[in-house]
Tab-separated table of C-alpha atoms in Angstrom:
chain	number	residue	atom	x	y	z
A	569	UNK	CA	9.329	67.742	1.656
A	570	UNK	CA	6.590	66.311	3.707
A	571	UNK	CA	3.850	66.387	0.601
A	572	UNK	CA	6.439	64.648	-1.302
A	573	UNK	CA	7.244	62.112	1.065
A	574	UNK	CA	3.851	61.082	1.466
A	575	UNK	CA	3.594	60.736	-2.289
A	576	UNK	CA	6.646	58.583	-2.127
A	577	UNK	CA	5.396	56.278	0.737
A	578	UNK	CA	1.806	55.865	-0.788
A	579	UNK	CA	3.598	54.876	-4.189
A	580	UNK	CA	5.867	52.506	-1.908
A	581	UNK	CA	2.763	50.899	-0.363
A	582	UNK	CA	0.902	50.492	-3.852
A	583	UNK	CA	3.753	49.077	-4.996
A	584	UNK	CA	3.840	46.547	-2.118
A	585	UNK	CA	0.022	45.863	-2.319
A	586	UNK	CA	0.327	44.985	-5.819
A	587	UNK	CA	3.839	42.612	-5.193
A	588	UNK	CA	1.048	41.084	-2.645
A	589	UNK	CA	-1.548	40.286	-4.983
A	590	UNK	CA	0.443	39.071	-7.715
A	591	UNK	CA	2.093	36.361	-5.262
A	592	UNK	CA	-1.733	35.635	-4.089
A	593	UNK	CA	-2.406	35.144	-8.234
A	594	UNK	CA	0.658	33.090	-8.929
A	595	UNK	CA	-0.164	30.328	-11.586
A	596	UNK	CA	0.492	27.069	-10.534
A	597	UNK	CA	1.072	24.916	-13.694
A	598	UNK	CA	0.093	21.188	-13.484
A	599	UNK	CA	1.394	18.600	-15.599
A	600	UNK	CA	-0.296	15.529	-16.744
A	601	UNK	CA	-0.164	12.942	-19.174
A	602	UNK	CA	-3.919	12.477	-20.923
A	603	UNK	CA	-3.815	9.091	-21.816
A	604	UNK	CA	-4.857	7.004	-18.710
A	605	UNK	CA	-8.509	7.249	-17.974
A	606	UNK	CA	-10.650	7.187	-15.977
A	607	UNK	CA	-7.390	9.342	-14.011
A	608	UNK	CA	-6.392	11.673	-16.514
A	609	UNK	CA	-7.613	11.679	-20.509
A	610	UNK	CA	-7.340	14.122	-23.088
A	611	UNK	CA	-10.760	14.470	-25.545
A	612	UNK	CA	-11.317	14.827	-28.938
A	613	UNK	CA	-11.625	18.768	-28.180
A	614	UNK	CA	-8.609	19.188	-26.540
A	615	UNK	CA	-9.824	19.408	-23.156
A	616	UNK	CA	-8.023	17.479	-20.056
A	617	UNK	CA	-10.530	15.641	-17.876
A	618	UNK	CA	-10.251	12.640	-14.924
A	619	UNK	CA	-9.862	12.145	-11.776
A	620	UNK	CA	-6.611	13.361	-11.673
A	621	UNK	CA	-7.571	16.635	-12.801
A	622	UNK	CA	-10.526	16.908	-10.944
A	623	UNK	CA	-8.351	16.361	-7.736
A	624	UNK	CA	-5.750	18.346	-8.579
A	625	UNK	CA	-8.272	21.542	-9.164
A	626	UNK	CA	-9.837	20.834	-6.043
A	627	UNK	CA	-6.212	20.874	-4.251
A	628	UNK	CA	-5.766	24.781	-5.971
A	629	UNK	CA	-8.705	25.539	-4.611
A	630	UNK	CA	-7.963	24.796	-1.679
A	631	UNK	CA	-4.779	26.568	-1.520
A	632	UNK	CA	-6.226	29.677	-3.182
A	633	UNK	CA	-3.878	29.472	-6.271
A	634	UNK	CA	-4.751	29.673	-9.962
A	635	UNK	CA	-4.124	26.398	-11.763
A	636	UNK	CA	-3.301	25.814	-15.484
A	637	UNK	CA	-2.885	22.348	-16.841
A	638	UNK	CA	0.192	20.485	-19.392
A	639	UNK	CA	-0.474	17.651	-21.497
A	640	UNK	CA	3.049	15.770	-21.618
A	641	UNK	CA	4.141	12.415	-23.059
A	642	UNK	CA	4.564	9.756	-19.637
A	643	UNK	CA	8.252	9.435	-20.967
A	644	UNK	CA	9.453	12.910	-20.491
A	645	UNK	CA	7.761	13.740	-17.974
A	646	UNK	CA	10.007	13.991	-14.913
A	647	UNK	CA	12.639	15.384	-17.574
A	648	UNK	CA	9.878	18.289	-18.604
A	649	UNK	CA	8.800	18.878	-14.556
A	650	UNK	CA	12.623	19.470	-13.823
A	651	UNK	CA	13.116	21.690	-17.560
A	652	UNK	CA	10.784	24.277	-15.689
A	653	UNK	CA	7.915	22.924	-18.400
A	654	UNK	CA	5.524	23.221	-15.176
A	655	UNK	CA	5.366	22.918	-11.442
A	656	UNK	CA	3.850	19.340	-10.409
A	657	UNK	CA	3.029	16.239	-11.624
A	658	UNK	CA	-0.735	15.322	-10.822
A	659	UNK	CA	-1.011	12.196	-13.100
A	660	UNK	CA	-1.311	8.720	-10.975
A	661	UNK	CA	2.916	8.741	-10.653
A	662	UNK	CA	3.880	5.511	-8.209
A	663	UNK	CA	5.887	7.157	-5.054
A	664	UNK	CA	8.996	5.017	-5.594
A	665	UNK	CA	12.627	5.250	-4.247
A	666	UNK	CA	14.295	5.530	-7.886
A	667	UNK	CA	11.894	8.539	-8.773
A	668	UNK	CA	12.594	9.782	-5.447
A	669	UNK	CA	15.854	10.630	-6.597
A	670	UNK	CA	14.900	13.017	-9.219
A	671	UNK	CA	11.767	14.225	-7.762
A	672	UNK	CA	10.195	15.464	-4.264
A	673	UNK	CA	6.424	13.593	-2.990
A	674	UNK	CA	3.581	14.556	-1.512
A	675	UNK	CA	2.097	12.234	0.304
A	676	UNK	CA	-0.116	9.794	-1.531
A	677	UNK	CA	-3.797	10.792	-2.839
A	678	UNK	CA	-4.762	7.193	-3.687
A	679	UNK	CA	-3.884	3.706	-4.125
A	680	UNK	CA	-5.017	0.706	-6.093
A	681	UNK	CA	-3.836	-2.513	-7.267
A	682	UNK	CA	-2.544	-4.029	-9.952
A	683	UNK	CA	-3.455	-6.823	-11.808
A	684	UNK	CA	-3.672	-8.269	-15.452
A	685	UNK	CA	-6.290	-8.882	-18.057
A	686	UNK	CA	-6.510	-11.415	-20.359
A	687	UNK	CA	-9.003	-12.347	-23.591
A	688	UNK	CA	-11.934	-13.857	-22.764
A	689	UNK	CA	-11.029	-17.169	-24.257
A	690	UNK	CA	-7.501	-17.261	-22.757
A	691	UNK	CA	-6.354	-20.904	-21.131
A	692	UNK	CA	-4.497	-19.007	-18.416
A	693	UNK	CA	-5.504	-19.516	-14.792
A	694	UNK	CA	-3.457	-17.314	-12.671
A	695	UNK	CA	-0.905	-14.437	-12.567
A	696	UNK	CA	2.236	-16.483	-11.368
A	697	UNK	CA	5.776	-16.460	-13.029
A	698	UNK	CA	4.840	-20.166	-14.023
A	699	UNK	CA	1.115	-19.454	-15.397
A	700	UNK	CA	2.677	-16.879	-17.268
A	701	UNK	CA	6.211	-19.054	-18.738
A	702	UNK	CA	6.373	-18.131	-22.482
A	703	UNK	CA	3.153	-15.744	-23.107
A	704	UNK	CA	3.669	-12.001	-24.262
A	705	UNK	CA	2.885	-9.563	-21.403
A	706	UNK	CA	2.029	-5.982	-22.395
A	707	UNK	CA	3.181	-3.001	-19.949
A	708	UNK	CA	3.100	0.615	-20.470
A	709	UNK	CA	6.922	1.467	-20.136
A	710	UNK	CA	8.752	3.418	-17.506
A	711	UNK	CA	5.906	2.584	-14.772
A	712	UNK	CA	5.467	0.241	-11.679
A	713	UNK	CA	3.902	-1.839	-13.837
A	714	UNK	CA	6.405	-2.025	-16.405
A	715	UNK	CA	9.023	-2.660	-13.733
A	716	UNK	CA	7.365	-5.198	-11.910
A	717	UNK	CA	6.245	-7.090	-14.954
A	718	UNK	CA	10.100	-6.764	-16.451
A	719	UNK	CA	11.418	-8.555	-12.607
A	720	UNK	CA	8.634	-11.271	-12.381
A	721	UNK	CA	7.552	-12.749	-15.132
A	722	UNK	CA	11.321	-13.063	-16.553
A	723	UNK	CA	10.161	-16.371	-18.384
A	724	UNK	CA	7.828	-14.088	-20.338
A	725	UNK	CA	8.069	-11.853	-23.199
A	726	UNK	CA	7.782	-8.210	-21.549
A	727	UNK	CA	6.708	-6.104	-24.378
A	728	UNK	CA	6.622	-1.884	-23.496
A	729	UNK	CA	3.952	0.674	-24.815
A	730	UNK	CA	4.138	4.605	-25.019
A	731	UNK	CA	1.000	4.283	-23.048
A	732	UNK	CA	-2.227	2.152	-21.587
A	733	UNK	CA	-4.620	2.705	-25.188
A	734	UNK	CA	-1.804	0.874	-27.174
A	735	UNK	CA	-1.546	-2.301	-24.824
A	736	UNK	CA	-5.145	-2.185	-24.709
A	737	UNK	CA	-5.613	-2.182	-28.641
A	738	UNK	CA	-3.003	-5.477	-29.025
A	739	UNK	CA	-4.368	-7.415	-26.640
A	740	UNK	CA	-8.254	-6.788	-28.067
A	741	UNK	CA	-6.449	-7.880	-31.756
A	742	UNK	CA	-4.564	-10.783	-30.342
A	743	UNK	CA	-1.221	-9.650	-30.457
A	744	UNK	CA	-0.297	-10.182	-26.839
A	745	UNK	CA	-1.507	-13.037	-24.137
A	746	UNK	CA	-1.920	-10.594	-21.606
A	747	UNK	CA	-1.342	-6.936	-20.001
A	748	UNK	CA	-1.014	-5.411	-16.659
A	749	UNK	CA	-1.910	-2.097	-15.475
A	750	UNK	CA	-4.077	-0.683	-12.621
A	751	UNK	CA	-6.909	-2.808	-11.723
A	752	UNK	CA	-9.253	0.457	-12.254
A	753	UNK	CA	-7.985	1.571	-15.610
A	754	UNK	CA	-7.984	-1.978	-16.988
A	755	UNK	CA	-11.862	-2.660	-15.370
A	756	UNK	CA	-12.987	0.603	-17.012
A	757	UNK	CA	-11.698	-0.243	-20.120
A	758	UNK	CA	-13.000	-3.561	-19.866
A	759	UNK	CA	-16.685	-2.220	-19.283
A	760	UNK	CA	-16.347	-0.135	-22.659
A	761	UNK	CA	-17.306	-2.027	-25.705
A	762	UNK	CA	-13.381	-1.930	-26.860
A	763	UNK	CA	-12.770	-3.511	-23.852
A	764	UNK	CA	-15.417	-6.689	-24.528
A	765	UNK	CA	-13.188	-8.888	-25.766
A	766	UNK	CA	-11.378	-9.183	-22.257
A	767	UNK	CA	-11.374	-9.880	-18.809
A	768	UNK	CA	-9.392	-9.490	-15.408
A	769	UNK	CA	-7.204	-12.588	-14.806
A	770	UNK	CA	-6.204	-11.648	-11.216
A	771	UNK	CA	-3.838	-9.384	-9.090
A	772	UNK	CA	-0.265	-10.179	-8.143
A	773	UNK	CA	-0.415	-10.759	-4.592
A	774	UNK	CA	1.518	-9.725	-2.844
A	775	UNK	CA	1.822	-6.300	-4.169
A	776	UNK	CA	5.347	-5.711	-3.239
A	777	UNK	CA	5.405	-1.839	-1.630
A	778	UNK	CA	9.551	-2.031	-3.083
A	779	UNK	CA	7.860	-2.040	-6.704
A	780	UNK	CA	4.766	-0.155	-6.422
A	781	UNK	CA	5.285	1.837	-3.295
A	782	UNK	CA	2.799	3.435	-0.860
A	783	UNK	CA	0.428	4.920	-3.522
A	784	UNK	CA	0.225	7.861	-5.924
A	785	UNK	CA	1.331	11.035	-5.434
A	786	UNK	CA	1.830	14.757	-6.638
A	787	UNK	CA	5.823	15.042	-7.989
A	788	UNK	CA	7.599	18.513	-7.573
A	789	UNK	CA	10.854	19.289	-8.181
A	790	UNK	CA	14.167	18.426	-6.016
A	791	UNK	CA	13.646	20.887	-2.736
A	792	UNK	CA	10.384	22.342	-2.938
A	793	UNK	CA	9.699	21.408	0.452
A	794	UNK	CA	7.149	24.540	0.792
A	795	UNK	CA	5.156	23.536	-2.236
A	796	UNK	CA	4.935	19.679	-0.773
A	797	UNK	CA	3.928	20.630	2.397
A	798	UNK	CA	0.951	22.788	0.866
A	799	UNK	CA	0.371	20.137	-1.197
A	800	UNK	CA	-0.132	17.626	1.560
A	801	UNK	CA	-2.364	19.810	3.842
A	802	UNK	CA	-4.464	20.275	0.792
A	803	UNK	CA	-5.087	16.649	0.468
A	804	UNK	CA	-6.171	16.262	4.163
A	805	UNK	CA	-8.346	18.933	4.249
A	806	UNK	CA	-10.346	17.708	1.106
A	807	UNK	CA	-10.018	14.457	2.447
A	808	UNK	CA	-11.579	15.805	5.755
A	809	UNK	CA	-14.289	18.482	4.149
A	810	UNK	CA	-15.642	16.173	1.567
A	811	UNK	CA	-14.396	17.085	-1.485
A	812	UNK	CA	-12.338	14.172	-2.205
A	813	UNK	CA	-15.254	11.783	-1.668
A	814	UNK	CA	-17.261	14.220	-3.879
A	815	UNK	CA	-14.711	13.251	-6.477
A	816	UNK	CA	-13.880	9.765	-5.907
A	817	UNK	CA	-17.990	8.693	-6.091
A	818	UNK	CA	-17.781	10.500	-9.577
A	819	UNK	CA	-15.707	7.617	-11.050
A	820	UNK	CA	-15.257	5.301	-8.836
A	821	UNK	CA	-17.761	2.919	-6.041
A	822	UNK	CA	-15.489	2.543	-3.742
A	823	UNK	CA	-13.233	4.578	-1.961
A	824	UNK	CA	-9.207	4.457	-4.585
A	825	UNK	CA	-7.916	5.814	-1.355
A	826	UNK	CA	-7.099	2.985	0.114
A	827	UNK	CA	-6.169	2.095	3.241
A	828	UNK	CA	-5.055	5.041	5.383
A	829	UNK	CA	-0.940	4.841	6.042
């Protein structure tokens, strides 16, 4: 009885130590979009690369879990994070209240402006409702920019895109007067040779908080409070060890943190 007992509690502990180290190998899948550089692209090879990646590896790292990345379309991609597709969004997503319904935020991991770019030759002078009266405005759809383009510039022809690349493209061929996106995705583009034709025209100002909110974070689904919470340690102890400056000075001279909140 004894011989067999200890046979039974050694298989119980094995057991156990194995339940242990397949929770300490769970797979954290990230999703992404792959069509926004410099903060998330996809390359000819297939391979995911940016910012955002490079942040969100540094975050699994950090919290000791394995991390696997999603490519998925910036339209369904709340609708694939709550299908169980993966586990978090880690692709420059706004913090606003209406996605704040459907999803749960960390805190943010950076924030930039907006602001809108123009070709080179363009007559406009500024970024106001009036400068813009009766021009075609191109925004990537279902994003801040998108929403605050579609409430402000209401005299304007808002015209949506599946993502940044296609706005990009008409306004280099002439087919729009202007787009808006993030000041850092439209300066890169703008120091590529596709991007030559162009130039910044300015930022809305102010850059109202309603719209864009506090910055952009990591989106999990509805009640994941554990997962947030790791989440947002993670980001302050990169922030605080160096790693997220290591990072940042890869792509960008100045610090797309922004002002601390």
């Amino acid at each position: 009885m004894r011989i067999a007992l200890r046979i039974a509690l050694a298989a119980s502990a094995a057991l156990l130590t194995l339940g242990v180290a397949q929770a300490q190998e769970k797979t954290l899948r990230i999703g992404t979009e792959g069509a926004y550089p410099p903060f998330n692209n996809l390359t000819a090879d297939g391979q995911l690369v940016g910012f955002d990646i490079d942040i969100a590896k540094a975050l699994c790292d950090q919290m000791k879990v394995k991390c696997t990345f999603v490519a998925q379309d910036w339209d369904g991609i709340i609708p694939a994070l709550q299908a169980g597709k993966f586990d978090a969004i880690v692709a420059s997503m706004s913090i606003t209240p209406e996605r704040k319904e459907k999803v749960d935020f960390t805190n943010k991991y950076y924030n930039t402006p907006s602001a809108l770019a123009v070709p080179k030759d363009s007559t406009l002078k500024g970024v106001t409702k009036a400068d813009l009266a009766g021009k075609t405005i191109g925004v990537a759809t279902t994003t801040t920019h998108f929403n605050y383009a579609s409430k402000t510039y209401t005299d304007s022809t808002v015209k949506g895109y599946p993502s940044s690349p296609e706005e990009q493209a008409d306004l280099a061929n002439g087919r729009l007067d202007a787009i808006e996106d993030d000041i850092v995705v439209l300066q890169q583009w703008l120091d590529s040779p596709d991007g030559a034709c162009c130039k910044i025209l300015g930022q809305p100002s102010p850059q109202p908080v309603d719209i864009f909110g506090p910055g952009a974070g990591i989106a999990v689904r509805k009640g994941e409070t554990d997962l947030v919470n790791k989440f947002n340690a993670a980001i302050d102890a990169i922030r605080a060890n160096g790693k997220y400056k290591e990072i940042n000075d890869k792509y960008f001279k100045f610090d797309v943190f922004g002002a601390e909140s």
